[in-house]
PDB file of C-alpha atoms in Angstrom:
ATOM      1  CA  MET J   1      96.644 115.340  87.110  1.00 33.00           C
ATOM      2  CA  PRO J   2      95.971 114.448  90.771  1.00 33.00           C
ATOM      3  CA  SER J   3      96.908 116.922  93.464  1.00 34.00           C
ATOM      4  CA  VAL J   4     100.185 115.960  95.151  1.00 36.00           C
ATOM      5  CA  GLU J   5     101.921 117.254  98.253  1.00 37.00           C
ATOM      6  CA  TYR J   6     105.465 116.946  99.595  1.00 35.00           C
ATOM      7  CA  SER J   7     105.383 114.877 102.778  1.00 39.00           C
ATOM      8  CA  ALA J   8     106.175 116.446 106.149  1.00 35.00           C
ATOM      9  CA  VAL J   9     109.165 114.145 106.568  1.00 31.00           C
ATOM     10  CA  GLU J  10     110.633 115.239 103.235  1.00 47.00           C
ATOM     11  CA  LEU J  11     110.246 118.911 104.161  1.00 46.00           C
ATOM     12  CA  GLU J  12     112.206 118.716 107.394  1.00 51.00           C
ATOM     13  CA  GLY J  13     115.514 120.536 107.340  1.00 55.00           C
ATOM     14  CA  PHE J  14     114.860 122.860 104.408  1.00 77.00           C
ATOM     15  CA  GLY J  15     115.312 126.589 104.880  1.00 86.00           C
ATOM     16  CA  LEU J  16     112.433 127.534 102.596  1.00 91.00           C
ATOM     17  CA  ASP J  17     109.103 126.096 103.729  1.00 90.00           C
ATOM     18  CA  LEU J  18     107.253 124.870 100.618  1.00 93.00           C
ATOM     19  CA  ALA J  19     104.355 122.442 100.316  1.00 92.00           C
ATOM     20  CA  HIS J  20     105.469 121.525  96.780  1.00 94.00           C
ATOM     21  CA  PRO J  21     109.018 120.636  95.693  1.00 96.00           C
ATOM     22  CA  VAL J  22     110.575 122.608  92.859  1.00 97.00           C
ATOM     23  CA  VAL J  23     110.996 120.444  89.754  1.00 98.00           C
ATOM     24  CA  CYS J  24     114.441 121.187  88.302  1.00 98.00           C
ATOM     25  CA  VAL J  25     114.992 120.253  84.659  1.00 98.00           C
ATOM     26  CA  VAL J  26     118.709 120.536  83.913  1.00 97.00           C
ATOM     27  CA  GLY J  27     121.228 119.488  81.307  1.00 95.00           C
ATOM     28  CA  PRO J  28     123.330 120.856  78.452  1.00 95.00           C
ATOM     29  CA  THR J  29     122.174 123.394  75.916  1.00 95.00           C
ATOM     30  CA  ALA J  30     120.089 121.921  73.063  1.00 96.00           C
ATOM     31  CA  SER J  31     119.066 118.929  75.203  1.00 96.00           C
ATOM     32  CA  GLY J  32     115.398 119.988  75.195  1.00 96.00           C
ATOM     33  CA  LYS J  33     115.087 121.588  78.646  1.00 97.00           C
ATOM     34  CA  THR J  34     112.774 124.387  77.521  1.00 97.00           C
ATOM     35  CA  ASP J  35     110.198 122.076  75.940  1.00 98.00           C
ATOM     36  CA  VAL J  36     110.300 119.432  78.673  1.00 98.00           C
ATOM     37  CA  ALA J  37     110.055 122.030  81.437  1.00 98.00           C
ATOM     38  CA  GLN J  38     107.020 123.610  79.808  1.00 98.00           C
ATOM     39  CA  GLU J  39     105.309 120.251  79.236  1.00 98.00           C
ATOM     40  CA  VAL J  40     105.820 119.290  82.888  1.00 98.00           C
ATOM     41  CA  ALA J  41     104.594 122.710  84.010  1.00 98.00           C
ATOM     42  CA  MET J  42     101.462 122.436  81.878  1.00 98.00           C
ATOM     43  CA  ARG J  43     100.548 119.124  83.478  1.00 97.00           C
ATOM     44  CA  LEU J  44     101.221 120.392  87.006  1.00 97.00           C
ATOM     45  CA  GLY J  45      99.523 123.740  86.507  1.00 96.00           C
ATOM     46  CA  ALA J  46     102.871 125.333  87.363  1.00 97.00           C
ATOM     47  CA  PRO J  47     104.910 128.279  86.116  1.00 98.00           C
ATOM     48  CA  VAL J  48     108.398 127.915  84.656  1.00 98.00           C
ATOM     49  CA  VAL J  49     111.347 129.815  86.085  1.00 98.00           C
ATOM     50  CA  SER J  50     114.251 130.093  83.652  1.00 98.00           C
ATOM     51  CA  ALA J  51     117.682 129.806  85.285  1.00 97.00           C
ATOM     52  CA  ASP J  52     119.754 131.129  82.396  1.00 95.00           C
ATOM     53  CA  SER J  53     122.254 133.942  82.890  1.00 93.00           C
ATOM     54  CA  MET J  54     121.810 135.189  79.304  1.00 94.00           C
ATOM     55  CA  GLN J  55     118.034 134.892  78.928  1.00 96.00           C
ATOM     56  CA  ILE J  56     117.616 137.514  81.645  1.00 96.00           C
ATOM     57  CA  TYR J  57     118.550 140.185  79.088  1.00 96.00           C
ATOM     58  CA  ARG J  58     115.939 142.024  77.042  1.00 96.00           C
ATOM     59  CA  GLY J  59     116.470 141.898  73.308  1.00 96.00           C
ATOM     60  CA  MET J  60     118.823 138.914  73.489  1.00 97.00           C
ATOM     61  CA  ASP J  61     116.211 136.463  72.279  1.00 97.00           C
ATOM     62  CA  ILE J  62     117.306 134.451  69.264  1.00 97.00           C
ATOM     63  CA  GLY J  63     120.907 133.969  70.312  1.00 97.00           C
ATOM     64  CA  THR J  64     119.984 132.739  73.797  1.00 96.00           C
ATOM     65  CA  GLY J  65     117.320 130.302  72.607  1.00 95.00           C
ATOM     66  CA  LYS J  66     114.675 132.153  74.609  1.00 97.00           C
ATOM     67  CA  ILE J  67     111.180 130.726  74.200  1.00 97.00           C
ATOM     68  CA  ALA J  68     109.083 133.147  72.133  1.00 96.00           C
ATOM     69  CA  PRO J  69     106.098 134.800  73.859  1.00 96.00           C
ATOM     70  CA  ALA J  70     103.712 133.153  71.393  1.00 96.00           C
ATOM     71  CA  ASP J  71     105.037 129.721  72.377  1.00 97.00           C
ATOM     72  CA  ARG J  72     104.659 130.171  76.139  1.00 97.00           C
ATOM     73  CA  LYS J  73     101.754 128.023  77.274  1.00 98.00           C
ATOM     74  CA  VAL J  74     102.354 128.676  80.990  1.00 98.00           C
ATOM     75  CA  PRO J  75     103.700 131.738  82.825  1.00 98.00           C
ATOM     76  CA  HIS J  76     107.475 132.083  82.419  1.00 98.00           C
ATOM     77  CA  PHE J  77     109.731 133.954  84.822  1.00 98.00           C
ATOM     78  CA  GLY J  78     113.431 134.752  84.727  1.00 97.00           C
ATOM     79  CA  LEU J  79     113.234 136.192  81.208  1.00 98.00           C
ATOM     80  CA  ASP J  80     113.799 139.834  80.175  1.00 97.00           C
ATOM     81  CA  ILE J  81     114.712 141.006  83.662  1.00 96.00           C
ATOM     82  CA  CYS J  82     117.208 143.685  82.648  1.00 95.00           C
ATOM     83  CA  ASP J  83     118.969 145.337  79.719  1.00 95.00           C
ATOM     84  CA  PRO J  84     122.219 143.909  78.303  1.00 93.00           C
ATOM     85  CA  GLY J  85     125.176 145.166  80.290  1.00 83.00           C
ATOM     86  CA  GLU J  86     123.085 146.004  83.342  1.00 87.00           C
ATOM     87  CA  PRO J  87     124.647 144.510  86.505  1.00 83.00           C
ATOM     88  CA  TYR J  88     123.036 141.239  87.520  1.00 86.00           C
ATOM     89  CA  SER J  89     124.301 138.254  89.498  1.00 86.00           C
ATOM     90  CA  ALA J  90     123.527 134.798  90.798  1.00 89.00           C
ATOM     91  CA  ALA J  91     122.873 136.432  94.172  1.00 89.00           C
ATOM     92  CA  LEU J  92     120.111 138.583  92.702  1.00 92.00           C
ATOM     93  CA  PHE J  93     118.705 135.551  90.904  1.00 95.00           C
ATOM     94  CA  GLN J  94     118.677 133.610  94.160  1.00 95.00           C
ATOM     95  CA  ASP J  95     116.275 136.104  95.734  1.00 95.00           C
ATOM     96  CA  TYR J  96     114.233 136.385  92.536  1.00 97.00           C
ATOM     97  CA  ALA J  97     113.803 132.623  92.062  1.00 97.00           C
ATOM     98  CA  ARG J  98     112.951 131.915  95.690  1.00 97.00           C
ATOM     99  CA  ASP J  99     110.310 134.623  95.590  1.00 97.00           C
ATOM    100  CA  CYS J 100     108.821 132.910  92.513  1.00 97.00           C
ATOM    101  CA  PHE J 101     108.849 129.562  94.324  1.00 97.00           C
ATOM    102  CA  LYS J 102     107.102 130.993  97.372  1.00 96.00           C
ATOM    103  CA  ARG J 103     104.446 132.876  95.399  1.00 96.00           C
ATOM    104  CA  ALA J 104     103.581 129.777  93.364  1.00 96.00           C
ATOM    105  CA  ASP J 105     103.509 127.620  96.491  1.00 96.00           C
ATOM    106  CA  ASP J 106     101.239 130.072  98.281  1.00 96.00           C
ATOM    107  CA  ALA J 107      98.893 129.815  95.287  1.00 95.00           C
ATOM    108  CA  GLY J 108      98.883 126.028  95.597  1.00 94.00           C
ATOM    109  CA  HIS J 109     101.289 125.205  92.757  1.00 93.00           C
ATOM    110  CA  PRO J 110     104.859 123.935  92.410  1.00 95.00           C
ATOM    111  CA  CYS J 111     107.445 125.623  90.193  1.00 97.00           C
ATOM    112  CA  VAL J 112     109.461 124.125  87.364  1.00 98.00           C
ATOM    113  CA  LEU J 113     113.026 125.446  87.205  1.00 98.00           C
ATOM    114  CA  ALA J 114     114.583 125.143  83.739  1.00 97.00           C
ATOM    115  CA  GLY J 115     118.309 125.212  84.320  1.00 85.00           C
ATOM    116  CA  GLY J 116     120.847 126.230  81.748  1.00 85.00           C
ATOM    117  CA  THR J 117     123.257 128.010  84.100  1.00 92.00           C
ATOM    118  CA  GLY J 118     124.420 125.637  86.811  1.00 92.00           C
ATOM    119  CA  LEU J 119     125.358 128.366  89.283  1.00 90.00           C
ATOM    120  CA  TYR J 120     121.913 129.965  88.959  1.00 94.00           C
ATOM    121  CA  VAL J 121     120.193 126.652  89.666  1.00 96.00           C
ATOM    122  CA  ARG J 122     122.337 125.892  92.685  1.00 94.00           C
ATOM    123  CA  ALA J 123     122.061 129.459  93.975  1.00 94.00           C
ATOM    124  CA  ALA J 124     118.276 129.137  93.872  1.00 97.00           C
ATOM    125  CA  ILE J 125     118.079 125.669  95.441  1.00 96.00           C
ATOM    126  CA  ASP J 126     121.097 125.288  97.711  1.00 95.00           C
ATOM    127  CA  ASP J 127     122.194 127.177 100.809  1.00 92.00           C
ATOM    128  CA  TYR J 128     124.662 129.274  98.881  1.00 86.00           C
ATOM    129  CA  ARG J 129     125.835 132.357 100.822  1.00 79.00           C
ATOM    130  CA  PHE J 130     127.108 135.152  98.644  1.00 74.00           C
ATOM    131  CA  PRO J 131     129.754 137.634  99.746  1.00 62.00           C
ATOM    132  CA  ARG J 132     128.651 141.119 100.698  1.00 56.00           C
ATOM    133  CA  GLY J 133     128.553 143.340  97.645  1.00 53.00           C
ATOM    134  CA  GLU J 134     127.478 140.558  95.310  1.00 50.00           C
ATOM    135  CA  GLN J 135     123.949 141.940  95.240  1.00 49.00           C
ATOM    136  CA  THR J 136     124.991 145.318  93.844  1.00 54.00           C
ATOM    137  CA  SER J 137     128.109 147.173  92.749  1.00 57.00           C
ATOM    138  CA  ASN J 138     130.685 147.928  95.441  1.00 74.00           C
ATOM    139  CA  PRO J 139     134.013 149.749  95.848  1.00 84.00           C
ATOM    140  CA  VAL J 140     136.091 146.555  95.811  1.00 85.00           C
ATOM    141  CA  ARG J 141     134.535 145.434  92.537  1.00 83.00           C
ATOM    142  CA  GLU J 142     135.000 148.894  91.050  1.00 85.00           C
ATOM    143  CA  LYS J 143     138.643 148.980  92.179  1.00 90.00           C
ATOM    144  CA  TYR J 144     139.601 145.705  90.538  1.00 90.00           C
ATOM    145  CA  SER J 145     137.436 146.289  87.481  1.00 87.00           C
ATOM    146  CA  ALA J 146     139.396 149.508  86.953  1.00 89.00           C
ATOM    147  CA  TYR J 147     142.659 147.577  87.415  1.00 92.00           C
ATOM    148  CA  LEU J 148     141.475 145.084  84.798  1.00 90.00           C
ATOM    149  CA  GLU J 149     140.632 147.877  82.374  1.00 87.00           C
ATOM    150  CA  ALA J 150     144.058 149.465  82.824  1.00 90.00           C
ATOM    151  CA  ASN J 151     146.265 146.376  82.973  1.00 91.00           C
ATOM    152  CA  GLY J 152     144.421 143.462  81.354  1.00 88.00           C
ATOM    153  CA  ALA J 153     143.214 140.030  82.425  1.00 86.00           C
ATOM    154  CA  ASP J 154     146.642 138.404  82.858  1.00 90.00           C
ATOM    155  CA  ALA J 155     147.846 141.166  85.176  1.00 93.00           C
ATOM    156  CA  LEU J 156     144.673 140.961  87.264  1.00 93.00           C
ATOM    157  CA  TRP J 157     145.061 137.197  87.619  1.00 92.00           C
ATOM    158  CA  ALA J 158     148.749 137.613  88.526  1.00 94.00           C
ATOM    159  CA  LEU J 159     147.756 140.026  91.271  1.00 94.00           C
ATOM    160  CA  LEU J 160     145.339 137.448  92.672  1.00 93.00           C
ATOM    161  CA  ASN J 161     147.951 134.705  92.340  1.00 92.00           C
ATOM    162  CA  ASN J 162     150.359 136.785  94.408  1.00 92.00           C
ATOM    163  CA  ARG J 163     147.806 137.282  97.188  1.00 91.00           C
ATOM    164  CA  ASP J 164     145.822 134.037  97.045  1.00 92.00           C
ATOM    165  CA  PRO J 165     147.546 131.378  94.904  1.00 90.00           C
ATOM    166  CA  GLU J 166     145.153 128.588  95.947  1.00 89.00           C
ATOM    167  CA  SER J 167     142.159 130.498  94.589  1.00 89.00           C
ATOM    168  CA  ALA J 168     144.025 131.688  91.493  1.00 89.00           C
ATOM    169  CA  ALA J 169     144.851 128.070  90.637  1.00 87.00           C
ATOM    170  CA  LEU J 170     141.114 127.340  90.379  1.00 85.00           C
ATOM    171  CA  ILE J 171     140.255 130.281  88.112  1.00 86.00           C
ATOM    172  CA  HIS J 172     141.165 130.755  84.456  1.00 79.00           C
ATOM    173  CA  PRO J 173     142.799 134.173  83.850  1.00 83.00           C
ATOM    174  CA  ASN J 174     140.164 134.980  81.220  1.00 76.00           C
ATOM    175  CA  ASN J 175     137.347 134.480  83.729  1.00 80.00           C
ATOM    176  CA  THR J 176     137.768 138.016  84.983  1.00 85.00           C
ATOM    177  CA  ARG J 177     134.384 138.158  86.675  1.00 79.00           C
ATOM    178  CA  ARG J 178     135.396 135.287  88.943  1.00 84.00           C
ATOM    179  CA  VAL J 179     138.846 136.772  89.566  1.00 89.00           C
ATOM    180  CA  VAL J 180     137.213 140.000  90.723  1.00 88.00           C
ATOM    181  CA  ARG J 181     134.819 137.988  92.887  1.00 84.00           C
ATOM    182  CA  ALA J 182     137.820 136.304  94.531  1.00 88.00           C
ATOM    183  CA  PHE J 183     139.149 139.722  95.520  1.00 90.00           C
ATOM    184  CA  GLU J 184     135.721 140.632  96.918  1.00 84.00           C
ATOM    185  CA  MET J 185     135.755 137.537  99.091  1.00 83.00           C
ATOM    186  CA  LEU J 186     139.236 138.329 100.373  1.00 88.00           C
ATOM    187  CA  GLU J 187     138.516 141.951 101.193  1.00 85.00           C
ATOM    188  CA  LEU J 188     134.827 141.887 102.141  1.00 78.00           C
ATOM    189  CA  GLU J 189     134.381 138.477 103.722  1.00 73.00           C
ATOM    190  CA  GLY J 190     137.776 137.522 105.041  1.00 75.00           C
ATOM    191  CA  THR J 191     137.532 134.201 103.224  1.00 80.00           C
ATOM    192  CA  THR J 192     138.789 132.851  99.910  1.00 84.00           C
ATOM    193  CA  TYR J 193     137.330 131.535  96.696  1.00 82.00           C
ATOM    194  CA  ALA J 194     139.241 128.283  97.216  1.00 79.00           C
ATOM    195  CA  ARG J 195     137.690 127.782 100.644  1.00 76.00           C
ATOM    196  CA  GLN J 196     134.219 128.438  99.263  1.00 71.00           C
ATOM    197  CA  HIS J 197     134.836 126.183  96.268  1.00 65.00           C
ATOM    198  CA  GLU J 198     135.871 123.346  98.565  1.00 62.00           C
ATOM    199  CA  GLY J 199     132.568 123.516 100.415  1.00 55.00           C
ATOM    200  CA  PHE J 200     130.407 124.018  97.340  1.00 58.00           C
ATOM    201  CA  SER J 201     130.028 120.317  96.543  1.00 57.00           C
ATOM    202  CA  HIS J 202     128.931 119.650 100.132  1.00 63.00           C
ATOM    203  CA  MET J 203     126.487 122.525 100.388  1.00 79.00           C
ATOM    204  CA  ALA J 204     123.191 121.870 102.125  1.00 89.00           C
ATOM    205  CA  GLN J 205     119.979 122.074 100.141  1.00 93.00           C
ATOM    206  CA  PHE J 206     117.849 125.071 101.108  1.00 95.00           C
ATOM    207  CA  VAL J 207     114.775 124.524  98.910  1.00 96.00           C
ATOM    208  CA  PRO J 208     112.853 121.215  98.542  1.00 96.00           C
ATOM    209  CA  ALA J 209     113.476 120.098  94.978  1.00 96.00           C
ATOM    210  CA  LEU J 210     113.706 117.148  92.612  1.00 97.00           C
ATOM    211  CA  PHE J 211     116.404 117.176  89.932  1.00 97.00           C
ATOM    212  CA  PHE J 212     115.974 115.691  86.452  1.00 98.00           C
ATOM    213  CA  GLY J 213     118.757 115.773  83.884  1.00 97.00           C
ATOM    214  CA  LEU J 214     118.307 115.365  80.139  1.00 98.00           C
ATOM    215  CA  ALA J 215     121.061 113.082  78.848  1.00 97.00           C
ATOM    216  CA  VAL J 216     121.972 113.307  75.178  1.00 97.00           C
ATOM    217  CA  THR J 217     124.729 111.309  73.500  1.00 97.00           C
ATOM    218  CA  PRO J 218     127.565 113.735  72.609  1.00 96.00           C
ATOM    219  CA  ASP J 219     127.382 113.054  68.859  1.00 97.00           C
ATOM    220  CA  VAL J 220     123.623 113.591  68.847  1.00 97.00           C
ATOM    221  CA  LEU J 221     123.962 116.736  70.933  1.00 97.00           C
ATOM    222  CA  ASN J 222     126.613 118.165  68.620  1.00 97.00           C
ATOM    223  CA  GLU J 223     124.315 117.635  65.648  1.00 97.00           C
ATOM    224  CA  ARG J 224     121.498 119.400  67.496  1.00 97.00           C
ATOM    225  CA  ILE J 225     123.763 122.303  68.406  1.00 98.00           C
ATOM    226  CA  ASN J 226     124.875 122.726  64.803  1.00 98.00           C
ATOM    227  CA  ALA J 227     121.268 122.665  63.587  1.00 98.00           C
ATOM    228  CA  ARG J 228     120.188 125.025  66.334  1.00 97.00           C
ATOM    229  CA  VAL J 229     122.822 127.613  65.427  1.00 98.00           C
ATOM    230  CA  ASP J 230     121.878 127.389  61.741  1.00 98.00           C
ATOM    231  CA  SER J 231     118.235 127.908  62.733  1.00 97.00           C
ATOM    232  CA  MET J 232     119.151 130.952  64.841  1.00 98.00           C
ATOM    233  CA  VAL J 233     120.942 132.534  61.907  1.00 98.00           C
ATOM    234  CA  ALA J 234     118.004 131.766  59.595  1.00 98.00           C
ATOM    235  CA  SER J 235     115.626 133.281  62.161  1.00 97.00           C
ATOM    236  CA  GLY J 236     117.414 136.626  62.179  1.00 98.00           C
ATOM    237  CA  LEU J 237     120.322 136.447  64.629  1.00 98.00           C
ATOM    238  CA  VAL J 238     122.417 138.891  62.598  1.00 98.00           C
ATOM    239  CA  ALA J 239     119.612 141.452  62.542  1.00 98.00           C
ATOM    240  CA  GLU J 240     119.125 140.981  66.298  1.00 98.00           C
ATOM    241  CA  VAL J 241     122.801 141.705  66.907  1.00 97.00           C
ATOM    242  CA  GLU J 242     122.689 144.761  64.630  1.00 98.00           C
ATOM    243  CA  ALA J 243     119.692 146.129  66.547  1.00 97.00           C
ATOM    244  CA  LEU J 244     121.424 145.578  69.895  1.00 97.00           C
ATOM    245  CA  LEU J 245     124.586 147.280  68.648  1.00 97.00           C
ATOM    246  CA  ALA J 246     122.507 150.226  67.453  1.00 96.00           C
ATOM    247  CA  SER J 247     121.069 150.472  70.967  1.00 95.00           C
ATOM    248  CA  GLY J 248     124.558 150.791  72.455  1.00 95.00           C
ATOM    249  CA  PHE J 249     125.020 147.311  73.889  1.00 95.00           C
ATOM    250  CA  GLU J 250     128.321 146.426  72.182  1.00 93.00           C
ATOM    251  CA  GLU J 251     130.239 145.905  75.444  1.00 89.00           C
ATOM    252  CA  ALA J 252     127.649 143.419  76.690  1.00 90.00           C
ATOM    253  CA  LEU J 253     127.543 141.568  73.366  1.00 93.00           C
ATOM    254  CA  THR J 254     131.293 141.100  73.244  1.00 86.00           C
ATOM    255  CA  ALA J 255     131.544 139.791  76.819  1.00 83.00           C
ATOM    256  CA  ARG J 256     133.173 136.404  77.316  1.00 78.00           C
ATOM    257  CA  GLU J 257     129.859 134.758  78.218  1.00 84.00           C
ATOM    258  CA  ALA J 258     127.874 136.077  75.251  1.00 92.00           C
ATOM    259  CA  ILE J 259     128.185 133.043  72.983  1.00 95.00           C
ATOM    260  CA  GLY J 260     126.327 133.647  69.733  1.00 96.00           C
ATOM    261  CA  TYR J 261     126.691 137.414  69.948  1.00 96.00           C
ATOM    262  CA  LYS J 262     130.398 138.162  70.231  1.00 95.00           C
ATOM    263  CA  GLU J 263     131.050 135.987  67.156  1.00 97.00           C
ATOM    264  CA  ILE J 264     128.480 137.858  65.046  1.00 97.00           C
ATOM    265  CA  VAL J 265     129.873 141.181  66.279  1.00 97.00           C
ATOM    266  CA  ALA J 266     133.313 140.056  65.099  1.00 96.00           C
ATOM    267  CA  ALA J 267     131.871 139.240  61.661  1.00 97.00           C
ATOM    268  CA  LEU J 268     130.095 142.594  61.447  1.00 97.00           C
ATOM    269  CA  ARG J 269     133.363 144.331  62.322  1.00 96.00           C
ATOM    270  CA  GLY J 270     135.104 142.484  59.508  1.00 96.00           C
ATOM    271  CA  ASP J 271     137.338 140.496  61.845  1.00 96.00           C
ATOM    272  CA  CYS J 272     136.079 137.284  60.211  1.00 97.00           C
ATOM    273  CA  THR J 273     133.540 136.206  57.631  1.00 97.00           C
ATOM    274  CA  LEU J 274     129.976 135.479  58.664  1.00 97.00           C
ATOM    275  CA  GLY J 275     130.524 131.807  57.878  1.00 97.00           C
ATOM    276  CA  GLU J 276     133.579 131.748  60.137  1.00 98.00           C
ATOM    277  CA  GLY J 277     131.617 133.484  62.885  1.00 97.00           C
ATOM    278  CA  ILE J 278     128.850 130.898  62.662  1.00 98.00           C
ATOM    279  CA  GLU J 279     131.363 128.054  62.933  1.00 98.00           C
ATOM    280  CA  GLN J 280     132.873 129.761  65.985  1.00 97.00           C
ATOM    281  CA  ILE J 281     129.414 129.882  67.604  1.00 97.00           C
ATOM    282  CA  LYS J 282     128.962 126.148  67.018  1.00 97.00           C
ATOM    283  CA  MET J 283     132.381 125.351  68.448  1.00 97.00           C
ATOM    284  CA  ALA J 284     131.908 127.582  71.515  1.00 95.00           C
ATOM    285  CA  THR J 285     128.443 126.151  72.146  1.00 96.00           C
ATOM    286  CA  ARG J 286     129.716 122.578  71.966  1.00 96.00           C
ATOM    287  CA  ARG J 287     132.418 123.432  74.499  1.00 94.00           C
ATOM    288  CA  TYR J 288     129.869 125.091  76.760  1.00 93.00           C
ATOM    289  CA  ALA J 289     127.592 122.040  76.545  1.00 95.00           C
ATOM    290  CA  LYS J 290     130.487 119.823  77.585  1.00 93.00           C
ATOM    291  CA  ARG J 291     131.085 122.003  80.647  1.00 91.00           C
ATOM    292  CA  GLN J 292     127.392 121.816  81.505  1.00 92.00           C
ATOM    293  CA  ARG J 293     127.412 118.007  81.286  1.00 92.00           C
ATOM    294  CA  THR J 294     130.464 117.859  83.537  1.00 90.00           C
ATOM    295  CA  TRP J 295     128.830 120.209  86.068  1.00 89.00           C
ATOM    296  CA  TRP J 296     125.642 118.179  86.419  1.00 93.00           C
ATOM    297  CA  ARG J 297     127.281 114.758  86.297  1.00 91.00           C
ATOM    298  CA  LYS J 298     128.917 115.652  89.618  1.00 89.00           C
ATOM    299  CA  ASP J 299     125.542 116.199  91.290  1.00 92.00           C
ATOM    300  CA  ALA J 300     124.270 112.907  92.709  1.00 93.00           C
ATOM    301  CA  ARG J 301     120.740 114.314  93.131  1.00 95.00           C
ATOM    302  CA  VAL J 302     120.109 114.351  89.385  1.00 96.00           C
ATOM    303  CA  ARG J 303     117.984 111.554  87.906  1.00 97.00           C
ATOM    304  CA  TRP J 304     119.045 111.199  84.283  1.00 97.00           C
ATOM    305  CA  ILE J 305     116.537 110.756  81.479  1.00 97.00           C
ATOM    306  CA  ASP J 306     117.490 109.593  77.993  1.00 97.00           C
ATOM    307  CA  ALA J 307     116.785 112.541  75.697  1.00 97.00           C
ATOM    308  CA  ASP J 308     118.286 111.264  72.434  1.00 97.00           C
ATOM    309  CA  ASP J 309     114.904 110.835  70.771  1.00 96.00           C
ATOM    310  CA  ALA J 310     113.667 114.318  71.799  1.00 94.00           C
ATOM    311  CA  ASP J 311     110.316 112.787  72.810  1.00 97.00           C
ATOM    312  CA  VAL J 312     109.017 115.559  75.058  1.00 98.00           C
ATOM    313  CA  CYS J 313     105.886 113.730  76.191  1.00 98.00           C
ATOM    314  CA  ARG J 314     107.790 110.592  77.186  1.00 98.00           C
ATOM    315  CA  MET J 315     110.357 112.616  79.141  1.00 98.00           C
ATOM    316  CA  ALA J 316     107.598 114.557  80.890  1.00 98.00           C
ATOM    317  CA  ASP J 317     105.929 111.238  81.772  1.00 98.00           C
ATOM    318  CA  GLU J 318     109.149 110.055  83.415  1.00 97.00           C
ATOM    319  CA  VAL J 319     109.526 113.270  85.387  1.00 98.00           C
ATOM    320  CA  LEU J 320     105.934 113.183  86.616  1.00 97.00           C
ATOM    321  CA  ALA J 321     106.111 109.509  87.540  1.00 96.00           C
ATOM    322  CA  VAL J 322     108.940 110.238  89.964  1.00 96.00           C
ATOM    323  CA  TYR J 323     107.256 113.425  91.167  1.00 95.00           C
ATOM    324  CA  CYS J 324     104.018 111.613  92.017  1.00 93.00           C
ATOM    325  CA  GLU J 325     105.881 108.740  93.664  1.00 90.00           C
ATOM    326  CA  ARG J 326     107.899 111.081  95.864  1.00 86.00           C
ATOM    327  CA  CYS J 327     105.056 113.460  96.664  1.00 83.00           C
ATOM    328  CA  SER J 328     102.188 111.071  97.369  1.00 69.00           C
TER     329      SER J 328
END
């Protein structure tokens, strides 16, 4: 693979000074991001940075689709950063990912960012400014988290709706993390979630990057998701959940975002059969994949690659062809 550099003209205006653009491989779950990202990284001599809000947790391996250590052919970052339930945020990931980009660039290599969580990708690449307190816990967060615990999600949302109806209209009552964040913005920043949301689609890019999306026909993707969930169960997902529960991580496993874990916990509790829990995982994953597709379809920077045939080498060829053209 010939050495390539980002041109001086292309680099102008970016906040992070890199000689090599970050290669972002994005798309819905089960589209093949992990394999394509690694293949591209192998050819570029680059590390992979995982931008997945669930793969950061130690022990949550099978249910998050985390690449196994034995299968990692290049250095991988963004995996096993903290224990389940330990506070982490997109703001922390922003600093973490940009440090990875800079270290790789200083060593003469680009980075490949494998994006499953849209907010993590955009936090790393775009000029996203987080409210004070987003890096760590803070009194405002603790205050409204306690209110949530005492009164429930609907009451917390109603409180926000009373104070900031424009922001409340954009947030589902069950998305309690975002409701609490809206209160943080009101009380710590003097701004609103709605105001931030309005500017999000027009946010400047902070890091030089190329975006590649893996496009899979919905019917094909649904079949892959179903097969993937069945494979996770066959590979020991239930035992993984049991081990995590034994380690005291039940609250983290039953969180709204923990698809693949909360359903198995429900089955282990006897709230449903294992078969019903597995079907719930498939349904929740399909819904999540639809949200991911919608998120990335709105981003005009993404170059879409047909991923129906799951041909990793062909997709990597297409990514590298654009990379070399843009970076020569």
